[in-house]
Amino acid sequence: AASGLVVTFAAGLWNIGIEGQIVMGAIAATLVARTVPAPSPLLLPLLLLAGVLGGMLWGLLVGVLRVKGRVNEIFGGLGLDFVATGLVVYLVIGPWKRAGSASTSGTDLFPNEAFLPTTGRFTASWLALALAAAAVVAVYFLMRGTHFGLRLRAVGANPRSAFLMGITTNRHLLGAFAICGALAGLGGALHASGFHHKLVPAVSGGYGFLAILVVLLAGFKAKWIAPIALFFAVISVGSTQLQLKLQLDSALGGVLQGVLVLVTLLAGGWQLHRAHRSRRSPEGGG
């Protein structure tokens, strides 16, 4: 999710709808897991591809609202987040409810063929970790080594100037939403099949909003995403042990994350303020 947000942030877009894109990726992956009887070598690629397509289409919908309907991506994204959340709840307690009961605990478990592979005693899937690393690397080279990345940064810096230079701004904005949605949808598919092994109402887990904090701390640069995301993961997992081992409230982990982001933003703002003053000082002295 954070890798995808690097792309939309580069285009000057606040893709708050990334939560909905994660959810739609999980829904699309669940559809394949429930309806396609196939062995794992065939089912898993189809499942992950469905997640990519689900998230991409939901991201493109935000982009179309932004480009064609002039709806700010923040409002359009938040609205579609609520739609996606409502849809997953409807599916879990409706058409895809567990046999004999309608429970918000989730659908029936996926077939074993739809479980992501693990190694030894590790519960995390090596395939999910490999795809996450591949996403970071792909976005890094996309933004640094391609004409698309260069043009996307130009659109984000000054859309009007980019348009006058011959860059198709709308096409690049839609492309940014499509890439971000695809990666978010892949994350949703991985979370559903590699962690929950079913579709649950809270399948996004708030990771879309957490990814925004990761990207802000990374300075919108892909190379810092992995270590910062790992740090946030350590805090999230460790916070559950605070109450058990130290008798501290587990919410302290979230407080620490928020304070860290706030301090980073304040430090960045202070640096910009000092740079602005240093540029004005020679002019005042002359």
PDB file of C-alpha atoms in Angstrom:
ATOM      1  CA  ALA A   1       0.000   0.000   0.000  1.00  0.00           C
ATOM      2  CA  ALA A   2       2.795   2.418   0.852  1.00  0.00           C
ATOM      3  CA  SER A   3       4.535   1.623  -2.430  1.00  0.00           C
ATOM      4  CA  GLY A   4       1.411   2.541  -4.359  1.00  0.00           C
ATOM      5  CA  LEU A   5       0.947   5.757  -2.393  1.00  0.00           C
ATOM      6  CA  VAL A   6       4.420   6.897  -3.446  1.00  0.00           C
ATOM      7  CA  VAL A   7       3.100   6.988  -7.017  1.00  0.00           C
ATOM      8  CA  THR A   8      -0.044   8.982  -6.239  1.00  0.00           C
ATOM      9  CA  PHE A   9       1.785  11.368  -3.927  1.00  0.00           C
ATOM     10  CA  ALA A  10       4.297  12.023  -6.710  1.00  0.00           C
ATOM     11  CA  ALA A  11       1.363  13.111  -8.880  1.00  0.00           C
ATOM     12  CA  GLY A  12       0.160  15.469  -6.153  1.00  0.00           C
ATOM     13  CA  LEU A  13      -2.783  13.228  -5.217  1.00  0.00           C
ATOM     14  CA  TRP A  14      -4.004  12.286  -1.747  1.00  0.00           C
ATOM     15  CA  ASN A  15      -5.333   8.806  -2.371  1.00  0.00           C
ATOM     16  CA  ILE A  16      -7.330   8.459   0.850  1.00  0.00           C
ATOM     17  CA  GLY A  17      -9.416   5.839  -0.951  1.00  0.00           C
ATOM     18  CA  ILE A  18      -6.630   3.295  -0.600  1.00  0.00           C
ATOM     19  CA  GLU A  19      -8.527   1.567   2.222  1.00  0.00           C
ATOM     20  CA  GLY A  20     -11.382   0.810  -0.170  1.00  0.00           C
ATOM     21  CA  GLN A  21      -8.899  -0.417  -2.782  1.00  0.00           C
ATOM     22  CA  ILE A  22      -7.447  -2.884  -0.280  1.00  0.00           C
ATOM     23  CA  VAL A  23     -10.961  -4.102   0.552  1.00  0.00           C
ATOM     24  CA  MET A  24     -11.935  -4.539  -3.096  1.00  0.00           C
ATOM     25  CA  GLY A  25      -8.776  -6.506  -3.751  1.00  0.00           C
ATOM     26  CA  ALA A  26      -9.680  -8.836  -0.898  1.00  0.00           C
ATOM     27  CA  ILE A  27     -13.247  -9.195  -2.192  1.00  0.00           C
ATOM     28  CA  ALA A  28     -12.070 -10.047  -5.708  1.00  0.00           C
ATOM     29  CA  ALA A  29      -9.578 -12.576  -4.345  1.00  0.00           C
ATOM     30  CA  THR A  30     -12.298 -14.145  -2.199  1.00  0.00           C
ATOM     31  CA  LEU A  31     -14.544 -14.494  -5.236  1.00  0.00           C
ATOM     32  CA  VAL A  32     -11.871 -16.515  -7.017  1.00  0.00           C
ATOM     33  CA  ALA A  33     -11.063 -18.593  -3.930  1.00  0.00           C
ATOM     34  CA  ARG A  34     -14.735 -19.510  -3.494  1.00  0.00           C
ATOM     35  CA  THR A  35     -15.638 -20.220  -7.108  1.00  0.00           C
ATOM     36  CA  VAL A  36     -12.562 -21.573  -8.894  1.00  0.00           C
ATOM     37  CA  PRO A  37     -11.742 -25.224  -8.113  1.00  0.00           C
ATOM     38  CA  ALA A  38      -8.076 -25.553  -9.030  1.00  0.00           C
ATOM     39  CA  PRO A  39      -4.756 -26.677  -7.567  1.00  0.00           C
ATOM     40  CA  SER A  40      -2.595 -24.120  -5.777  1.00  0.00           C
ATOM     41  CA  PRO A  41      -0.167 -23.461  -8.686  1.00  0.00           C
ATOM     42  CA  LEU A  42      -3.110 -22.261 -10.754  1.00  0.00           C
ATOM     43  CA  LEU A  43      -5.432 -20.888  -8.089  1.00  0.00           C
ATOM     44  CA  LEU A  44      -2.962 -18.635  -6.291  1.00  0.00           C
ATOM     45  CA  PRO A  45      -1.908 -16.648  -9.402  1.00  0.00           C
ATOM     46  CA  LEU A  46      -5.577 -16.237 -10.373  1.00  0.00           C
ATOM     47  CA  LEU A  47      -6.438 -15.152  -6.839  1.00  0.00           C
ATOM     48  CA  LEU A  48      -3.655 -12.565  -6.696  1.00  0.00           C
ATOM     49  CA  LEU A  49      -4.431 -11.309 -10.203  1.00  0.00           C
ATOM     50  CA  ALA A  50      -8.068 -10.855  -9.198  1.00  0.00           C
ATOM     51  CA  GLY A  51      -6.938  -8.815  -6.200  1.00  0.00           C
ATOM     52  CA  VAL A  52      -4.797  -6.608  -8.422  1.00  0.00           C
ATOM     53  CA  LEU A  53      -7.684  -6.036 -10.849  1.00  0.00           C
ATOM     54  CA  GLY A  54     -10.193  -5.363  -8.073  1.00  0.00           C
ATOM     55  CA  GLY A  55      -8.016  -2.732  -6.439  1.00  0.00           C
ATOM     56  CA  MET A  56      -7.010  -1.194  -9.760  1.00  0.00           C
ATOM     57  CA  LEU A  57     -10.598  -0.759 -10.931  1.00  0.00           C
ATOM     58  CA  TRP A  58     -11.593   0.800  -7.600  1.00  0.00           C
ATOM     59  CA  GLY A  59      -8.607   3.136  -7.798  1.00  0.00           C
ATOM     60  CA  LEU A  60      -9.485   4.064 -11.367  1.00  0.00           C
ATOM     61  CA  LEU A  61     -12.989   4.923 -10.202  1.00  0.00           C
ATOM     62  CA  VAL A  62     -11.513   7.518  -7.844  1.00  0.00           C
ATOM     63  CA  GLY A  63      -9.406   8.779 -10.734  1.00  0.00           C
ATOM     64  CA  VAL A  64     -12.361   9.069 -13.085  1.00  0.00           C
ATOM     65  CA  LEU A  65     -14.292  11.029 -10.451  1.00  0.00           C
ATOM     66  CA  ARG A  66     -11.266  13.308 -10.105  1.00  0.00           C
ATOM     67  CA  VAL A  67     -10.556  13.786 -13.822  1.00  0.00           C
ATOM     68  CA  LYS A  68     -14.030  13.690 -15.350  1.00  0.00           C
ATOM     69  CA  GLY A  69     -16.266  14.754 -12.485  1.00  0.00           C
ATOM     70  CA  ARG A  70     -13.902  17.263 -10.836  1.00  0.00           C
ATOM     71  CA  VAL A  71     -14.478  15.517  -7.504  1.00  0.00           C
ATOM     72  CA  ASN A  72     -11.548  16.001  -5.153  1.00  0.00           C
ATOM     73  CA  GLU A  73      -9.802  12.662  -4.661  1.00  0.00           C
ATOM     74  CA  ILE A  74     -10.015  13.005  -0.870  1.00  0.00           C
ATOM     75  CA  PHE A  75     -13.818  13.201  -0.870  1.00  0.00           C
ATOM     76  CA  GLY A  76     -14.230  10.697  -3.691  1.00  0.00           C
ATOM     77  CA  GLY A  77     -11.838   8.262  -2.028  1.00  0.00           C
ATOM     78  CA  LEU A  78     -13.459   8.525   1.394  1.00  0.00           C
ATOM     79  CA  GLY A  79     -16.898   8.006  -0.138  1.00  0.00           C
ATOM     80  CA  LEU A  80     -15.743   4.888  -1.955  1.00  0.00           C
ATOM     81  CA  ASP A  81     -14.105   3.647   1.258  1.00  0.00           C
ATOM     82  CA  PHE A  82     -17.548   3.604   2.873  1.00  0.00           C
ATOM     83  CA  VAL A  83     -19.029   1.860  -0.167  1.00  0.00           C
ATOM     84  CA  ALA A  84     -16.347  -0.856  -0.093  1.00  0.00           C
ATOM     85  CA  THR A  85     -16.768  -1.324   3.673  1.00  0.00           C
ATOM     86  CA  GLY A  86     -20.526  -1.639   3.291  1.00  0.00           C
ATOM     87  CA  LEU A  87     -20.122  -4.118   0.451  1.00  0.00           C
ATOM     88  CA  VAL A  88     -17.811  -6.410   2.397  1.00  0.00           C
ATOM     89  CA  VAL A  89     -20.180  -6.421   5.381  1.00  0.00           C
ATOM     90  CA  TYR A  90     -23.100  -7.231   3.078  1.00  0.00           C
ATOM     91  CA  LEU A  91     -21.212 -10.135   1.528  1.00  0.00           C
ATOM     92  CA  VAL A  92     -20.043 -11.541   4.856  1.00  0.00           C
ATOM     93  CA  ILE A  93     -23.511 -11.571   6.442  1.00  0.00           C
ATOM     94  CA  GLY A  94     -25.383 -12.131   3.173  1.00  0.00           C
ATOM     95  CA  PRO A  95     -24.450 -14.126   0.057  1.00  0.00           C
ATOM     96  CA  TRP A  96     -21.132 -15.373   1.462  1.00  0.00           C
ATOM     97  CA  LYS A  97     -22.259 -16.005   5.033  1.00  0.00           C
ATOM     98  CA  ARG A  98     -20.972 -19.001   6.919  1.00  0.00           C
ATOM     99  CA  ALA A  99     -22.953 -22.174   6.593  1.00  0.00           C
ATOM    100  CA  GLY A 100     -25.827 -22.108   9.053  1.00  0.00           C
ATOM    101  CA  SER A 101     -25.149 -18.625  10.472  1.00  0.00           C
ATOM    102  CA  ALA A 102     -24.749 -14.996   9.482  1.00  0.00           C
ATOM    103  CA  SER A 103     -21.774 -13.807  11.515  1.00  0.00           C
ATOM    104  CA  THR A 104     -19.523 -10.792  11.192  1.00  0.00           C
ATOM    105  CA  SER A 105     -16.595 -13.049  12.070  1.00  0.00           C
ATOM    106  CA  GLY A 106     -16.163 -13.687   8.367  1.00  0.00           C
ATOM    107  CA  THR A 107     -16.885 -16.160   5.635  1.00  0.00           C
ATOM    108  CA  ASP A 108     -16.022 -19.831   5.659  1.00  0.00           C
ATOM    109  CA  LEU A 109     -12.324 -20.550   5.397  1.00  0.00           C
ATOM    110  CA  PHE A 110     -10.843 -20.665   1.919  1.00  0.00           C
ATOM    111  CA  PRO A 111      -9.923 -24.082   0.563  1.00  0.00           C
ATOM    112  CA  ASN A 112      -6.399 -25.141   1.460  1.00  0.00           C
ATOM    113  CA  GLU A 113      -5.332 -24.591  -2.154  1.00  0.00           C
ATOM    114  CA  ALA A 114      -5.991 -20.838  -1.673  1.00  0.00           C
ATOM    115  CA  PHE A 115      -3.692 -20.513   1.367  1.00  0.00           C
ATOM    116  CA  LEU A 116      -0.415 -18.732   0.705  1.00  0.00           C
ATOM    117  CA  PRO A 117       2.588 -21.034   1.228  1.00  0.00           C
ATOM    118  CA  THR A 118       4.654 -20.771   4.419  1.00  0.00           C
ATOM    119  CA  THR A 119       8.008 -22.191   5.440  1.00  0.00           C
ATOM    120  CA  GLY A 120       8.692 -24.133   8.608  1.00  0.00           C
ATOM    121  CA  ARG A 121       7.249 -22.602  11.770  1.00  0.00           C
ATOM    122  CA  PHE A 122       6.839 -19.131  10.267  1.00  0.00           C
ATOM    123  CA  THR A 123       3.241 -17.971   9.966  1.00  0.00           C
ATOM    124  CA  ALA A 124       4.137 -15.212   7.488  1.00  0.00           C
ATOM    125  CA  SER A 125       4.153 -16.320   3.873  1.00  0.00           C
ATOM    126  CA  TRP A 126       7.427 -16.014   1.989  1.00  0.00           C
ATOM    127  CA  LEU A 127       5.398 -15.310  -1.151  1.00  0.00           C
ATOM    128  CA  ALA A 128       3.699 -12.304   0.451  1.00  0.00           C
ATOM    129  CA  LEU A 129       7.038 -10.930   1.656  1.00  0.00           C
ATOM    130  CA  ALA A 130       8.605 -11.451  -1.766  1.00  0.00           C
ATOM    131  CA  LEU A 131       5.754  -9.641  -3.520  1.00  0.00           C
ATOM    132  CA  ALA A 132       5.921  -6.765  -1.034  1.00  0.00           C
ATOM    133  CA  ALA A 133       9.657  -6.394  -1.647  1.00  0.00           C
ATOM    134  CA  ALA A 134       9.109  -6.600  -5.408  1.00  0.00           C
ATOM    135  CA  ALA A 135       6.509  -3.810  -5.181  1.00  0.00           C
ATOM    136  CA  VAL A 136       8.951  -1.509  -3.393  1.00  0.00           C
ATOM    137  CA  VAL A 137      11.715  -2.199  -5.907  1.00  0.00           C
ATOM    138  CA  ALA A 138       9.378  -1.769  -8.885  1.00  0.00           C
ATOM    139  CA  VAL A 139       8.089   1.587  -7.646  1.00  0.00           C
ATOM    140  CA  TYR A 140      11.631   2.752  -6.877  1.00  0.00           C
ATOM    141  CA  PHE A 141      12.747   2.159 -10.454  1.00  0.00           C
ATOM    142  CA  LEU A 142       9.455   3.413 -11.871  1.00  0.00           C
ATOM    143  CA  MET A 143       9.888   6.796 -10.198  1.00  0.00           C
ATOM    144  CA  ARG A 144      13.623   7.119 -10.844  1.00  0.00           C
ATOM    145  CA  GLY A 145      14.330   5.388 -14.122  1.00  0.00           C
ATOM    146  CA  THR A 146      11.355   5.867 -16.447  1.00  0.00           C
ATOM    147  CA  HIS A 147       9.844   8.694 -18.476  1.00  0.00           C
ATOM    148  CA  PHE A 148       6.500   7.969 -16.841  1.00  0.00           C
ATOM    149  CA  GLY A 149       7.923   8.632 -13.390  1.00  0.00           C
ATOM    150  CA  LEU A 150       9.589  11.850 -14.537  1.00  0.00           C
ATOM    151  CA  ARG A 151       6.404  13.100 -16.155  1.00  0.00           C
ATOM    152  CA  LEU A 152       4.368  12.084 -13.141  1.00  0.00           C
ATOM    153  CA  ARG A 153       6.578  14.175 -10.880  1.00  0.00           C
ATOM    154  CA  ALA A 154       6.218  17.073 -13.299  1.00  0.00           C
ATOM    155  CA  VAL A 155       2.439  16.764 -13.126  1.00  0.00           C
ATOM    156  CA  GLY A 156       2.588  16.721  -9.349  1.00  0.00           C
ATOM    157  CA  ALA A 157       4.871  19.738  -9.176  1.00  0.00           C
ATOM    158  CA  ASN A 158       2.887  21.947 -11.573  1.00  0.00           C
ATOM    159  CA  PRO A 159      -0.007  20.425 -13.534  1.00  0.00           C
ATOM    160  CA  ARG A 160      -0.555  23.479 -15.728  1.00  0.00           C
ATOM    161  CA  SER A 161       3.089  23.776 -16.737  1.00  0.00           C
ATOM    162  CA  ALA A 162       3.223  20.029 -17.400  1.00  0.00           C
ATOM    163  CA  PHE A 163       0.172  20.324 -19.656  1.00  0.00           C
ATOM    164  CA  LEU A 164       1.727  23.223 -21.579  1.00  0.00           C
ATOM    165  CA  MET A 165       4.857  21.100 -22.070  1.00  0.00           C
ATOM    166  CA  GLY A 166       2.723  18.480 -23.830  1.00  0.00           C
ATOM    167  CA  ILE A 167       2.268  16.010 -20.979  1.00  0.00           C
ATOM    168  CA  THR A 168      -1.173  14.384 -20.910  1.00  0.00           C
ATOM    169  CA  THR A 169      -1.923  15.191 -17.283  1.00  0.00           C
ATOM    170  CA  ASN A 170      -5.239  13.365 -17.045  1.00  0.00           C
ATOM    171  CA  ARG A 171      -3.779  10.169 -18.455  1.00  0.00           C
ATOM    172  CA  HIS A 172      -0.911  10.280 -15.981  1.00  0.00           C
ATOM    173  CA  LEU A 173      -3.266  10.947 -13.061  1.00  0.00           C
ATOM    174  CA  LEU A 174      -5.369   7.941 -14.039  1.00  0.00           C
ATOM    175  CA  GLY A 175      -2.220   5.874 -14.416  1.00  0.00           C
ATOM    176  CA  ALA A 176      -1.123   6.826 -10.905  1.00  0.00           C
ATOM    177  CA  PHE A 177      -4.492   5.791  -9.469  1.00  0.00           C
ATOM    178  CA  ALA A 178      -4.396   2.524 -11.416  1.00  0.00           C
ATOM    179  CA  ILE A 179      -0.908   1.600 -10.161  1.00  0.00           C
ATOM    180  CA  CYS A 180      -1.696   2.504  -6.565  1.00  0.00           C
ATOM    181  CA  GLY A 181      -5.016   0.668  -6.666  1.00  0.00           C
ATOM    182  CA  ALA A 182      -3.389  -2.418  -8.157  1.00  0.00           C
ATOM    183  CA  LEU A 183      -0.755  -2.600  -5.411  1.00  0.00           C
ATOM    184  CA  ALA A 184      -3.345  -1.927  -2.713  1.00  0.00           C
ATOM    185  CA  GLY A 185      -5.594  -4.632  -4.151  1.00  0.00           C
ATOM    186  CA  LEU A 186      -2.662  -7.041  -4.139  1.00  0.00           C
ATOM    187  CA  GLY A 187      -2.166  -6.214  -0.463  1.00  0.00           C
ATOM    188  CA  GLY A 188      -5.821  -6.971   0.228  1.00  0.00           C
ATOM    189  CA  ALA A 189      -5.596 -10.308  -1.572  1.00  0.00           C
ATOM    190  CA  LEU A 190      -2.450 -11.234   0.351  1.00  0.00           C
ATOM    191  CA  HIS A 191      -4.056 -10.280   3.661  1.00  0.00           C
ATOM    192  CA  ALA A 192      -7.196 -12.300   2.962  1.00  0.00           C
ATOM    193  CA  SER A 193      -5.450 -15.431   1.712  1.00  0.00           C
ATOM    194  CA  GLY A 194      -2.224 -15.265   3.699  1.00  0.00           C
ATOM    195  CA  PHE A 195      -3.395 -14.076   7.116  1.00  0.00           C
ATOM    196  CA  HIS A 196      -7.158 -14.420   7.661  1.00  0.00           C
ATOM    197  CA  HIS A 197      -7.647 -17.248   5.129  1.00  0.00           C
ATOM    198  CA  LYS A 198     -11.144 -15.840   4.668  1.00  0.00           C
ATOM    199  CA  LEU A 199     -12.940 -12.558   4.069  1.00  0.00           C
ATOM    200  CA  VAL A 200     -13.657 -10.526   7.210  1.00  0.00           C
ATOM    201  CA  PRO A 201     -15.300  -7.086   7.496  1.00  0.00           C
ATOM    202  CA  ALA A 202     -12.091  -5.490   8.830  1.00  0.00           C
ATOM    203  CA  VAL A 203      -9.911  -7.067   6.153  1.00  0.00           C
ATOM    204  CA  SER A 204      -8.085  -3.794   5.441  1.00  0.00           C
ATOM    205  CA  GLY A 205      -7.011  -3.563   9.080  1.00  0.00           C
ATOM    206  CA  GLY A 206      -6.445   0.182   8.751  1.00  0.00           C
ATOM    207  CA  TYR A 207      -3.237  -0.527   6.846  1.00  0.00           C
ATOM    208  CA  GLY A 208      -4.157   1.933   4.108  1.00  0.00           C
ATOM    209  CA  PHE A 209      -4.191   4.852   6.525  1.00  0.00           C
ATOM    210  CA  LEU A 210      -1.070   3.497   8.227  1.00  0.00           C
ATOM    211  CA  ALA A 211       0.626   3.392   4.826  1.00  0.00           C
ATOM    212  CA  ILE A 212      -0.008   7.141   4.477  1.00  0.00           C
ATOM    213  CA  LEU A 213       1.972   7.711   7.674  1.00  0.00           C
ATOM    214  CA  VAL A 214       4.746   5.439   6.385  1.00  0.00           C
ATOM    215  CA  VAL A 215       5.041   7.422   3.146  1.00  0.00           C
ATOM    216  CA  LEU A 216       5.033  10.750   4.997  1.00  0.00           C
ATOM    217  CA  LEU A 217       7.881   9.554   7.202  1.00  0.00           C
ATOM    218  CA  ALA A 218       9.693   8.202   4.138  1.00  0.00           C
ATOM    219  CA  GLY A 219       9.620  11.643   2.547  1.00  0.00           C
ATOM    220  CA  PHE A 220       7.642  10.191  -0.398  1.00  0.00           C
ATOM    221  CA  LYS A 221      10.674   8.067  -1.349  1.00  0.00           C
ATOM    222  CA  ALA A 222      10.350   4.369  -2.076  1.00  0.00           C
ATOM    223  CA  LYS A 223      13.779   3.445  -0.722  1.00  0.00           C
ATOM    224  CA  TRP A 224      12.749   4.211   2.880  1.00  0.00           C
ATOM    225  CA  ILE A 225       9.428   2.379   2.799  1.00  0.00           C
ATOM    226  CA  ALA A 226      10.672  -1.074   3.832  1.00  0.00           C
ATOM    227  CA  PRO A 227      12.601  -0.079   7.002  1.00  0.00           C
ATOM    228  CA  ILE A 228       9.899   2.355   8.157  1.00  0.00           C
ATOM    229  CA  ALA A 229       7.114  -0.164   7.488  1.00  0.00           C
ATOM    230  CA  LEU A 230       9.104  -2.757   9.434  1.00  0.00           C
ATOM    231  CA  PHE A 231       9.445  -0.299  12.325  1.00  0.00           C
ATOM    232  CA  PHE A 232       5.689   0.323  12.344  1.00  0.00           C
ATOM    233  CA  ALA A 233       5.089  -3.428  12.232  1.00  0.00           C
ATOM    234  CA  VAL A 234       7.332  -3.927  15.257  1.00  0.00           C
ATOM    235  CA  ILE A 235       5.380  -1.266  17.167  1.00  0.00           C
ATOM    236  CA  SER A 236       2.020  -2.741  16.140  1.00  0.00           C
ATOM    237  CA  VAL A 237       2.957  -6.281  17.116  1.00  0.00           C
ATOM    238  CA  GLY A 238       4.866  -5.247  20.230  1.00  0.00           C
ATOM    239  CA  SER A 239       2.075  -3.028  21.534  1.00  0.00           C
ATOM    240  CA  THR A 240      -0.085  -6.097  22.129  1.00  0.00           C
ATOM    241  CA  GLN A 241       2.578  -7.357  24.534  1.00  0.00           C
ATOM    242  CA  LEU A 242       2.776  -4.118  26.533  1.00  0.00           C
ATOM    243  CA  GLN A 243      -0.321  -4.921  28.538  1.00  0.00           C
ATOM    244  CA  LEU A 244       0.712  -8.522  29.104  1.00  0.00           C
ATOM    245  CA  LYS A 245       4.347  -7.953  30.080  1.00  0.00           C
ATOM    246  CA  LEU A 246       4.486  -4.373  31.444  1.00  0.00           C
ATOM    247  CA  GLN A 247       0.861  -3.713  32.411  1.00  0.00           C
ATOM    248  CA  LEU A 248       0.767  -0.764  29.993  1.00  0.00           C
ATOM    249  CA  ASP A 249      -2.176   0.029  27.754  1.00  0.00           C
ATOM    250  CA  SER A 250      -1.715  -1.422  24.263  1.00  0.00           C
ATOM    251  CA  ALA A 251      -2.919   1.919  22.812  1.00  0.00           C
ATOM    252  CA  LEU A 252       0.516   3.295  23.699  1.00  0.00           C
ATOM    253  CA  GLY A 253       1.798   1.860  20.415  1.00  0.00           C
ATOM    254  CA  GLY A 254      -0.634   3.995  18.409  1.00  0.00           C
ATOM    255  CA  VAL A 255       0.272   7.055  20.496  1.00  0.00           C
ATOM    256  CA  LEU A 256       3.946   6.460  19.764  1.00  0.00           C
ATOM    257  CA  GLN A 257       3.246   6.194  16.039  1.00  0.00           C
ATOM    258  CA  GLY A 258       1.241   9.422  16.042  1.00  0.00           C
ATOM    259  CA  VAL A 259       3.849  11.354  18.038  1.00  0.00           C
ATOM    260  CA  LEU A 260       6.598  10.124  15.717  1.00  0.00           C
ATOM    261  CA  VAL A 261       4.743  11.321  12.623  1.00  0.00           C
ATOM    262  CA  LEU A 262       3.886  14.659  14.251  1.00  0.00           C
ATOM    263  CA  VAL A 263       7.501  15.312  15.269  1.00  0.00           C
ATOM    264  CA  THR A 264       8.714  14.409  11.775  1.00  0.00           C
ATOM    265  CA  LEU A 265       6.232  16.775  10.124  1.00  0.00           C
ATOM    266  CA  LEU A 266       7.110  19.592  12.531  1.00  0.00           C
ATOM    267  CA  ALA A 267      10.824  19.073  11.867  1.00  0.00           C
ATOM    268  CA  GLY A 268      10.217  19.131   8.112  1.00  0.00           C
ATOM    269  CA  GLY A 269       8.149  22.308   8.404  1.00  0.00           C
ATOM    270  CA  TRP A 270      10.863  23.990  10.488  1.00  0.00           C
ATOM    271  CA  GLN A 271      13.497  23.097   7.894  1.00  0.00           C
ATOM    272  CA  LEU A 272      11.349  24.606   5.129  1.00  0.00           C
ATOM    273  CA  HIS A 273      10.849  27.733   7.222  1.00  0.00           C
ATOM    274  CA  ARG A 274      14.598  28.118   7.769  1.00  0.00           C
ATOM    275  CA  ALA A 275      15.310  27.549   4.092  1.00  0.00           C
ATOM    276  CA  HIS A 276      12.758  30.220   3.171  1.00  0.00           C
ATOM    277  CA  ARG A 277      14.310  32.690   5.600  1.00  0.00           C
ATOM    278  CA  SER A 278      17.823  31.990   4.335  1.00  0.00           C
ATOM    279  CA  ARG A 279      16.711  32.739   0.754  1.00  0.00           C
ATOM    280  CA  ARG A 280      15.159  36.033   1.811  1.00  0.00           C
ATOM    281  CA  SER A 281      18.063  37.223   3.995  1.00  0.00           C
ATOM    282  CA  PRO A 282      20.504  38.159   1.165  1.00  0.00           C
ATOM    283  CA  GLU A 283      17.745  40.077  -0.575  1.00  0.00           C
ATOM    284  CA  GLY A 284      16.952  42.072   2.572  1.00  0.00           C
ATOM    285  CA  GLY A 285      20.637  42.804   3.171  1.00  0.00           C
ATOM    286  CA  GLY A 286      21.137  44.061  -0.417  1.00  0.00           C
TER     287      GLY A 286
END
